[in-house]
Amino acid sequence: LSSVKGKLTARLFDEKLDLITVMEIKDLINSLKDVQPYCVVFDGIITQRLIDATGESKVHCVVGVNKSAISNTRGIRIVTERV
């Protein structure tokens, strides 16, 4: 999380946690279907919209600063900086 904090970027990783790509947060949701990462780490709030998009892209883990109310995690592990 420290590698993206304050940069408004997202880092996408494969199953071995090797970096696939870095992108601006504004492009994250639209790019998930093309990249299909294993894990997404970004400087932002995890929302239901993001979880829905990552679920469709077979993402297993999303790491963010905080999260909003999530009603369906779609089996995705959510990790936040704040408890």
Tab-separated table of C-alpha atoms in Angstrom:
chain	number	residue	atom	x	y	z
A	1	LEU	CA	0.000	0.000	0.000
A	2	SER	CA	2.864	2.372	0.724
A	3	SER	CA	4.024	2.133	-2.909
A	4	VAL	CA	0.770	3.698	-4.172
A	5	LYS	CA	-0.218	5.930	-1.265
A	6	GLY	CA	-0.668	9.546	-2.304
A	7	LYS	CA	-0.064	8.798	-6.002
A	8	LEU	CA	-3.662	8.093	-7.133
A	9	THR	CA	-2.443	4.919	-8.825
A	10	ALA	CA	-3.299	1.247	-8.746
A	11	ARG	CA	-0.836	-1.625	-9.022
A	12	LEU	CA	-2.034	-4.899	-10.494
A	13	PHE	CA	-0.286	-8.154	-9.607
A	14	ASP	CA	-0.386	-11.738	-10.916
A	15	GLU	CA	-0.693	-14.962	-8.863
A	16	LYS	CA	3.018	-14.864	-7.964
A	17	LEU	CA	2.564	-11.230	-6.860
A	18	ASP	CA	4.737	-10.015	-9.715
A	19	LEU	CA	3.744	-6.550	-10.898
A	20	ILE	CA	1.720	-6.610	-14.116
A	21	THR	CA	1.065	-2.902	-14.556
A	22	VAL	CA	0.559	0.447	-12.841
A	23	MET	CA	-2.337	2.694	-13.831
A	24	GLU	CA	-4.282	5.716	-12.692
A	25	ILE	CA	-7.184	4.899	-10.398
A	26	LYS	CA	-9.632	6.523	-12.833
A	27	ASP	CA	-8.779	3.800	-15.390
A	28	LEU	CA	-8.918	0.849	-12.988
A	29	ILE	CA	-12.463	-0.458	-13.397
A	30	ASN	CA	-12.439	-0.213	-17.195
A	31	SER	CA	-9.058	-1.984	-17.427
A	32	LEU	CA	-9.780	-4.972	-15.176
A	33	LYS	CA	-11.349	-7.146	-17.890
A	34	ASP	CA	-8.326	-6.703	-20.158
A	35	VAL	CA	-5.633	-7.257	-17.522
A	36	GLN	CA	-7.360	-9.789	-15.185
A	37	PRO	CA	-4.956	-9.470	-12.237
A	38	TYR	CA	-4.850	-11.704	-9.170
A	39	CYS	CA	-4.508	-8.760	-6.748
A	40	VAL	CA	-5.214	-5.029	-6.949
A	41	VAL	CA	-3.494	-2.540	-4.627
A	42	PHE	CA	-4.588	1.093	-4.814
A	43	ASP	CA	-4.723	4.366	-2.912
A	44	GLY	CA	-8.444	4.677	-2.462
A	45	ILE	CA	-11.651	3.442	-0.909
A	46	ILE	CA	-12.872	-0.030	-1.841
A	47	THR	CA	-16.491	0.275	-3.013
A	48	GLN	CA	-19.166	-2.225	-3.986
A	49	ARG	CA	-18.778	-1.055	-7.604
A	50	LEU	CA	-15.077	-1.955	-7.523
A	51	ILE	CA	-15.792	-5.339	-5.896
A	52	ASP	CA	-18.409	-6.091	-8.568
A	53	ALA	CA	-15.909	-5.235	-11.323
A	54	THR	CA	-13.082	-7.232	-9.733
A	55	GLY	CA	-15.397	-10.203	-9.226
A	56	GLU	CA	-16.146	-10.295	-12.944
A	57	SER	CA	-12.399	-10.212	-13.647
A	58	LYS	CA	-11.444	-13.118	-11.345
A	59	VAL	CA	-9.507	-10.909	-8.908
A	60	HIS	CA	-8.836	-12.649	-5.571
A	61	CYS	CA	-7.642	-9.761	-3.385
A	62	VAL	CA	-8.183	-6.000	-3.233
A	63	VAL	CA	-6.039	-3.789	-0.990
A	64	GLY	CA	-7.038	-0.180	-0.297
A	65	VAL	CA	-6.863	2.563	2.291
A	66	ASN	CA	-10.429	2.027	3.530
A	67	LYS	CA	-13.733	0.517	2.410
A	68	SER	CA	-17.304	1.667	2.102
A	69	ALA	CA	-20.290	-0.540	2.966
A	70	ILE	CA	-19.837	-3.764	1.003
A	71	SER	CA	-22.920	-5.982	0.855
A	72	ASN	CA	-21.425	-8.779	-1.284
A	73	THR	CA	-17.677	-9.462	-1.347
A	74	ARG	CA	-18.097	-12.001	-4.183
A	75	GLY	CA	-15.453	-14.158	-2.488
A	76	ILE	CA	-12.778	-11.475	-2.837
A	77	ARG	CA	-10.419	-10.901	0.077
A	78	ILE	CA	-10.546	-7.239	1.135
A	79	VAL	CA	-7.579	-5.751	2.990
A	80	THR	CA	-7.561	-2.184	4.286
A	81	GLU	CA	-5.118	0.031	6.094
A	82	ARG	CA	-7.813	1.016	8.582
A	83	VAL	CA	-9.609	-1.460	10.791
